Coordinates of C-alpha atoms in Angstrom, one line a residue:
X1 CA 6.4 -84.9 -18.0
X2 CA 9.5 -85.1 -20.2
X3 CA 8.6 -81.6 -21.6
X4 CA 8.5 -80.1 -18.1
X5 CA 11.9 -81.6 -17.3
X6 CA 13.3 -79.7 -20.3
X7 CA 11.3 -76.3 -20.0
X8 CA 11.8 -75.7 -16.3
X9 CA 15.6 -75.8 -16.5
X10 CA 15.5 -73.6 -19.6
X11 CA 13.4 -71.0 -17.7
X12 CA 15.7 -71.0 -14.7
X13 CA 18.7 -70.6 -17.0
X14 CA 17.1 -67.7 -18.9
X15 CA 16.4 -66.0 -15.6
X16 CA 19.9 -66.4 -14.4
X17 CA 21.3 -65.2 -17.7
X18 CA 19.0 -62.1 -17.6
X19 CA 20.1 -61.3 -14.1
X20 CA 23.8 -61.6 -15.2
X21 CA 23.2 -59.4 -18.2
X22 CA 21.5 -56.8 -16.1
X23 CA 24.4 -56.7 -13.7
X24 CA 27.0 -56.5 -16.5
X25 CA 25.0 -54.2 -18.8
X26 CA 23.2 -51.7 -16.6
X27 CA 20.6 -49.4 -18.1
X28 CA 22.0 -46.0 -19.2
X29 CA 19.7 -43.2 -17.9
X30 CA 19.5 -40.0 -19.8
X31 CA 20.0 -36.9 -17.7
X32 CA 20.3 -33.1 -18.0
X33 CA 23.4 -31.4 -16.6
X34 CA 24.6 -27.9 -16.1
X35 CA 28.1 -26.6 -15.7
X36 CA 29.1 -24.8 -12.5
X37 CA 29.8 -21.1 -13.3
X38 CA 30.5 -17.9 -11.5
X39 CA 27.9 -15.2 -11.2
X40 CA 25.9 -13.1 -8.7
X41 CA 23.7 -14.6 -6.0
X42 CA 21.1 -12.7 -4.1
X43 CA 19.3 -13.3 -0.9
X44 CA 15.7 -12.2 -1.5
X45 CA 12.3 -12.0 0.1
X46 CA 9.2 -12.4 -2.0
X47 CA 5.5 -11.6 -1.4
X48 CA 3.3 -14.3 -0.1
X49 CA 0.4 -13.4 -2.4
X50 CA -0.1 -10.9 -5.2
X51 CA 0.5 -7.3 -4.3
X52 CA -1.3 -4.2 -5.8
X53 CA -0.4 -1.1 -7.6
X54 CA -1.6 1.9 -5.7
X55 CA -1.6 5.7 -6.2
X56 CA 0.6 7.7 -3.9
X57 CA -2.4 9.7 -2.9
X58 CA -6.0 8.6 -3.3
X59 CA -9.1 10.2 -1.7
X60 CA -12.5 8.6 -1.5
X61 CA -14.7 11.5 -0.9
X62 CA -18.3 11.9 0.3
X63 CA -20.2 15.0 1.7
X64 CA -20.5 15.0 5.4
X65 CA -24.2 15.9 5.1
X66 CA -27.1 14.4 3.2
X67 CA -29.1 16.0 0.4
X68 CA -29.7 16.2 -3.3
X69 CA -26.8 16.7 -5.7
X70 CA -27.3 20.2 -7.3
X71 CA -24.0 20.6 -9.0
X72 CA -21.6 18.0 -10.5
X73 CA -19.2 20.0 -12.7
X74 CA -16.8 17.2 -13.6
X75 CA -17.0 13.8 -15.2
X76 CA -15.1 10.6 -14.7
X77 CA -11.6 10.8 -16.1
X78 CA -11.4 14.6 -15.8
X79 CA -8.3 16.3 -14.3
X80 CA -9.0 18.7 -11.5
X81 CA -6.8 21.2 -9.6
X82 CA -6.5 21.4 -5.9
X83 CA -9.5 23.2 -4.2
X84 CA -11.7 22.7 -7.3
X85 CA -15.4 22.2 -6.4
X86 CA -16.3 18.6 -7.2
X87 CA -19.8 18.4 -5.9
X88 CA -22.5 20.6 -4.3
X89 CA -25.5 19.6 -2.3
X90 CA -28.8 21.6 -2.6
X91 CA -28.5 24.2 0.2
X92 CA -30.7 27.2 -0.5
X93 CA -32.2 26.8 3.0
X94 CA -28.8 27.0 4.6
X95 CA -27.8 30.0 2.4
X96 CA -31.0 31.8 3.5
X97 CA -30.2 31.0 7.1
X98 CA -26.8 32.6 6.7
X99 CA -28.3 35.8 5.2
X100 CA -30.8 35.9 8.0
X101 CA -28.1 35.7 10.6
X102 CA -26.1 38.4 8.9
X103 CA -29.1 40.8 9.1
X104 CA -29.5 39.8 12.8
X105 CA -26.0 40.9 13.4
X106 CA -26.7 44.3 11.9
X107 CA -29.8 44.7 14.0
X108 CA -28.0 43.6 17.1
X109 CA -25.2 46.1 16.5
X110 CA -27.8 48.9 16.1
X111 CA -29.6 47.8 19.3
X112 CA -26.3 47.7 21.2
X113 CA -25.4 51.2 19.9
X114 CA -28.7 52.6 21.1
X115 CA -28.5 50.8 24.5
X116 CA -25.0 52.0 25.1
X117 CA -26.0 55.6 24.2
X118 CA -28.7 55.4 26.9
X119 CA -26.1 54.1 29.3
X120 CA -23.8 57.1 28.5
X121 CA -26.7 59.5 29.1
X122 CA -27.6 57.8 32.4
X123 CA -24.0 58.1 33.5
X124 CA -23.9 61.8 32.9
X125 CA -27.2 62.2 34.7
X126 CA -25.9 60.3 37.6
X127 CA -22.8 62.5 37.8
X128 CA -24.9 65.6 37.9
X129 CA -27.1 64.1 40.6
X130 CA -24.0 63.4 42.6
X131 CA -22.9 67.1 42.5
X132 CA -26.4 68.2 43.5
X133 CA -26.3 65.7 46.4
X134 CA -23.0 67.1 47.6
X135 CA -24.6 70.6 47.6
X136 CA -27.6 69.3 49.5
X137 CA -29.9 70.2 46.6
X138 CA -31.4 66.7 46.4
X139 CA -31.9 63.9 48.7
X140 CA -29.9 60.7 48.9
X141 CA -32.9 58.7 47.7
X142 CA -33.2 60.8 44.5
X143 CA -29.5 60.2 43.7
X144 CA -29.7 56.5 44.4
X145 CA -32.6 56.3 41.9
X146 CA -30.5 57.9 39.1
X147 CA -27.4 56.0 39.9
X148 CA -29.3 52.7 39.8
X149 CA -30.8 53.7 36.4
X150 CA -27.2 54.2 35.2
X151 CA -26.1 50.8 36.3
X152 CA -29.1 49.1 34.6
X153 CA -28.3 50.9 31.3
X154 CA -24.7 50.0 31.6
X155 CA -25.5 46.3 32.1
X156 CA -27.9 46.5 29.1
X157 CA -25.1 47.9 27.0
X158 CA -22.8 45.1 28.0
X159 CA -25.5 42.5 27.3
X160 CA -26.2 44.0 23.9
X161 CA -22.6 43.7 22.9
X162 CA -22.5 40.1 24.1
X163 CA -25.5 39.4 22.0
X164 CA -23.6 40.6 18.9
X165 CA -20.9 38.0 19.7
X166 CA -23.5 35.3 20.1
X167 CA -25.2 36.1 16.8
X168 CA -21.7 36.2 15.1
X169 CA -21.0 32.7 16.5
X170 CA -24.3 31.5 15.1
X171 CA -23.2 32.8 11.7
X172 CA -20.0 30.8 11.9
X173 CA -22.1 27.7 12.7
X174 CA -24.4 28.3 9.8
X175 CA -21.4 29.0 7.4
X176 CA -19.7 25.7 8.5
X177 CA -22.9 23.8 7.9
X178 CA -23.1 25.4 4.4
X179 CA -19.5 24.3 3.7
X180 CA -20.4 20.7 4.5
X181 CA -22.6 20.7 1.4
X182 CA -19.6 21.2 -1.0
X183 CA -16.8 18.8 -1.8
X184 CA -13.4 20.3 -2.8
X185 CA -10.4 18.5 -4.3
X186 CA -7.7 18.0 -1.6
X187 CA -5.0 17.8 -4.3
X188 CA -4.5 17.8 -8.0
X189 CA -5.9 14.6 -9.3
X190 CA -8.0 12.6 -11.8
X191 CA -11.6 11.6 -11.0
X192 CA -11.6 7.8 -11.2
X193 CA -15.2 7.2 -10.2
X194 CA -18.4 9.1 -9.5
X195 CA -21.2 7.3 -7.6
X196 CA -24.1 9.6 -8.2
X197 CA -26.0 11.8 -10.7
X198 CA -27.6 15.3 -10.6
X199 CA -30.6 15.4 -8.3
X200 CA -29.9 12.1 -6.7
X201 CA -30.0 11.9 -3.0
X202 CA -26.7 11.1 -1.1
X203 CA -26.2 10.3 2.5
X204 CA -23.1 10.1 4.7
X205 CA -22.1 6.7 5.9
X206 CA -23.7 5.7 9.3
X207 CA -21.3 4.6 12.0
X208 CA -20.2 1.1 11.4
X209 CA -21.8 0.9 7.9
X210 CA -19.6 1.7 4.9
X211 CA -21.2 3.1 1.8
X212 CA -19.5 3.7 -1.5
X213 CA -17.8 7.2 -1.8
X214 CA -19.4 9.6 -4.1
X215 CA -16.1 10.7 -5.7
X216 CA -12.9 8.7 -6.0
X217 CA -9.9 11.0 -6.6
X218 CA -6.5 9.7 -7.7
X219 CA -3.2 11.5 -7.9
X220 CA -1.9 10.9 -11.5
X221 CA 1.6 9.8 -12.4
X222 CA 2.6 8.7 -8.9
X223 CA 2.4 5.1 -8.0
X224 CA 3.6 2.7 -5.4
X225 CA 3.4 -1.1 -4.9
X226 CA 1.9 -2.7 -1.8
X227 CA 2.8 -6.3 -1.2
X228 CA 2.3 -8.7 1.8
X229 CA 5.4 -10.3 3.2
X230 CA 5.4 -13.2 5.6
X231 CA 5.8 -12.2 9.2
X232 CA 8.9 -14.4 9.5
X233 CA 10.7 -12.4 6.7
X234 CA 9.5 -8.9 7.7
X235 CA 12.3 -8.2 10.3
X236 CA 14.9 -8.7 7.5
X237 CA 13.5 -5.9 5.5
X238 CA 14.8 -2.3 5.9
X239 CA 13.8 1.0 4.4
X240 CA 15.8 1.7 1.1
X241 CA 16.5 -1.9 0.2
X242 CA 16.3 -2.5 -3.6
X243 CA 13.6 -4.6 -5.2
X244 CA 12.4 -5.9 -8.5
X245 CA 8.7 -5.6 -9.5
X246 CA 7.0 -7.7 -12.1
X247 CA 3.5 -7.2 -13.4
X248 CA 1.1 -9.7 -15.0
X249 CA 0.2 -6.9 -17.5
X250 CA 3.8 -6.6 -18.6
X251 CA 5.2 -10.1 -18.6
X252 CA 9.0 -10.1 -19.0
X253 CA 9.5 -6.5 -18.0
X254 CA 11.2 -5.7 -14.7
X255 CA 10.6 -2.5 -12.7
X256 CA 13.3 -1.4 -10.3
X257 CA 12.1 -0.1 -6.9
X258 CA 13.1 0.5 -3.3
X259 CA 11.4 -0.2 0.0
X260 CA 9.7 3.0 1.1
X261 CA 7.6 1.9 4.0
X262 CA 7.2 -1.1 6.3
X263 CA 3.9 -1.8 7.9
X264 CA 3.6 -1.1 11.6
X265 CA 1.5 -4.2 12.5
X266 CA 0.8 -7.7 11.4
X267 CA -2.4 -8.5 9.5
X268 CA -4.2 -11.7 10.0
X269 CA -6.7 -11.7 7.1
X270 CA -5.6 -15.3 6.5
X271 CA -5.3 -16.9 9.9
X272 CA -2.6 -19.3 8.8
X273 CA -0.6 -16.7 6.9
X274 CA 0.1 -13.6 8.9
X275 CA 1.8 -10.9 6.9
X276 CA 3.2 -7.4 7.0
X277 CA 2.4 -4.9 4.3
X278 CA 5.5 -3.5 2.5
X279 CA 5.4 -0.5 0.2
X280 CA 7.8 0.0 -2.6
X281 CA 8.5 3.1 -4.7
X282 CA 9.5 3.0 -8.4
X283 CA 13.0 4.2 -9.3
X284 CA 12.3 5.1 -12.9
X285 CA 9.1 7.3 -13.2
X286 CA 9.3 7.3 -17.0
X287 CA 8.2 3.6 -17.0
X288 CA 4.9 4.4 -15.4
X289 CA 3.1 6.2 -18.3
X290 CA 0.6 3.4 -18.9
X291 CA 0.4 2.1 -15.4
X292 CA -3.1 1.8 -13.8
X293 CA -4.1 1.6 -10.2
X294 CA -5.2 -1.8 -9.2
X295 CA -2.8 -3.9 -11.3
X296 CA -1.5 -7.0 -9.6
X297 CA 2.2 -7.1 -8.8
X298 CA 4.9 -9.3 -7.4
X299 CA 8.1 -8.2 -5.8
X300 CA 11.6 -9.6 -5.0
X301 CA 13.2 -7.6 -2.2
X302 CA 16.9 -7.9 -2.4
X303 CA 18.4 -8.3 1.1
X304 CA 22.0 -9.0 0.1
X305 CA 24.1 -9.6 -3.1
X306 CA 27.3 -11.6 -3.4
X307 CA 29.0 -10.8 -6.8
X308 CA 31.1 -13.1 -9.0
X309 CA 30.9 -16.1 -6.7
X310 CA 30.7 -19.8 -7.5
X311 CA 27.0 -20.7 -8.0
X312 CA 24.8 -23.5 -9.1
X313 CA 21.1 -23.6 -10.1
X314 CA 19.1 -24.3 -6.9
X315 CA 17.3 -27.1 -8.7
X316 CA 20.5 -29.2 -8.7
X317 CA 20.5 -29.6 -4.9
X318 CA 19.4 -33.1 -3.9
X319 CA 19.0 -32.0 -0.3
X320 CA 20.4 -29.1 1.7
X321 CA 24.0 -30.1 1.3
X322 CA 24.4 -32.6 -1.6
X323 CA 24.5 -32.6 -5.4
X324 CA 24.9 -35.3 -8.0
X325 CA 28.1 -34.7 -10.0
X326 CA 28.5 -36.2 -13.5
X327 CA 31.9 -37.9 -14.0
X328 CA 32.7 -37.5 -17.7
X329 CA 35.2 -40.3 -17.6
X330 CA 33.2 -43.0 -16.0
X331 CA 29.8 -41.7 -17.0
X332 CA 28.6 -42.4 -13.4
X333 CA 26.9 -40.0 -11.0
X334 CA 28.7 -39.1 -7.8
X335 CA 27.1 -37.7 -4.7
X336 CA 29.1 -34.7 -3.5
X337 CA 28.8 -32.8 -0.2
X338 CA 28.8 -29.0 -0.7
X339 CA 28.6 -26.0 1.6
X340 CA 26.2 -23.3 0.7
X341 CA 26.3 -19.5 1.0
X342 CA 23.5 -17.2 -0.1
X343 CA 20.6 -18.8 -2.0
X344 CA 17.3 -18.1 -3.7
X345 CA 14.9 -19.9 -5.9
X346 CA 17.2 -19.6 -8.9
X347 CA 20.8 -19.9 -7.7
X348 CA 22.7 -21.0 -4.7
X349 CA 26.2 -19.9 -3.8
X350 CA 28.7 -22.7 -3.2
X351 CA 31.6 -22.0 -0.9
X352 CA 33.1 -25.5 -0.7
X353 CA 32.9 -28.8 -2.6
X354 CA 32.8 -27.8 -6.2
X355 CA 34.8 -25.9 -8.8
X356 CA 34.1 -24.1 -12.0
X357 CA 33.2 -26.4 -14.9
X358 CA 31.9 -29.3 -12.8
X359 CA 28.7 -30.7 -14.3
X360 CA 25.7 -31.2 -12.1
X361 CA 22.5 -33.1 -12.8
X362 CA 19.5 -30.9 -13.0
X363 CA 16.9 -33.7 -13.3
X364 CA 17.4 -34.9 -9.8
X365 CA 13.8 -35.9 -9.4
X366 CA 13.8 -38.3 -12.4
X367 CA 13.2 -42.0 -11.6
X368 CA 16.4 -43.9 -11.3
X369 CA 18.7 -40.8 -11.1
X370 CA 20.8 -41.5 -8.0
X371 CA 24.4 -42.0 -6.9
X372 CA 26.3 -44.7 -8.8
X373 CA 24.1 -45.1 -11.9
X374 CA 25.4 -45.0 -15.4
X375 CA 24.0 -42.0 -17.3
X376 CA 24.0 -40.3 -20.7
X377 CA 24.0 -36.5 -21.0
X378 CA 21.4 -35.2 -23.4
X379 CA 21.9 -31.5 -23.1
X380 CA 25.5 -30.8 -22.1
X381 CA 26.2 -28.2 -24.8
X382 CA 22.9 -26.3 -24.5
X383 CA 23.1 -26.4 -20.7
X384 CA 26.6 -24.8 -20.7
X385 CA 25.5 -22.1 -23.1
X386 CA 22.3 -21.3 -21.1
X387 CA 24.3 -21.2 -17.9
X388 CA 26.8 -18.8 -19.4
X389 CA 24.0 -16.5 -20.7
X390 CA 22.3 -16.4 -17.2
X391 CA 25.7 -15.5 -15.7
X392 CA 26.1 -12.5 -18.0
X393 CA 22.5 -11.3 -17.4
X394 CA 22.9 -11.4 -13.7

């Protein structure tokens, strides 16, 4: 019992002393800071998911009629000129049909010529019969018979000529059917893919059922970027706005581009993320030598740029209008109200509340970092140097 009378007061005293020490000697929290500098700030729009490198022109070609492949003169990777024959379907039957119709045209022309000669003779006979009728050498009945014979021959001549036109029209139909068995290159390009071999049977796609194209033709050396942008940001984008393209295949390299086309409708592939397709054209064509269609790409479309303004890293914002300022004299953090201008993921323009050289805490999410705490800066020199470097690069 005597021990408890001694221990309990000692524990209470130790607790009071610990509390007093805590109040008079608060913990010093290490923080990272960055100095407020001047630089450029951009308002940008980024794609919602990965975009794609596309060829300026790409044709996925298939014959419009089915049959066996009889000619396939080029291989994958070959360059072809416009109007070069890429593929031919077996068509000897159609060729024979064309020749048959051509001969029918010759026969029809000969038949028409003979029929029209008979009509001319019948007309001359009818004219003679008319003179004999007027001289009362023949009867009206005999004249009517010859005149009717002339009209019949005249109609036969007209029908024979019309038959020539009909056979010629049949020739055009057969020739067009023959053309459907051949694929020609619609532009200069590189054959990216061939889905077929000699003597294989190919069929056109039925309505509503998509089949792979036989030949995939790509225009070389001309590329564009297609990226999806959130429907909320799409109205801000205008044709000609500058943009920066980055590719996973070339990490660290930036390609300059401009907006060349804005989609005319909203896609809803992802029901909760409706987007508009934006196309971008590269500014420097010399950067595209090793580019391949299908690469993934990301884009930052620059809506507006404010140059040489007071800016802070966006990560230093505690909320939409406050930052934690490091006071170098008291070593205590102060919560400052600021007014923002343009902003993006990297930097935010400050129009009121700060001045050049002010030091802001970047580790705002660290436990214990808040207004009024005593802190120790662990990266002041490197932060200033890094911030200056960023300012020069921008």
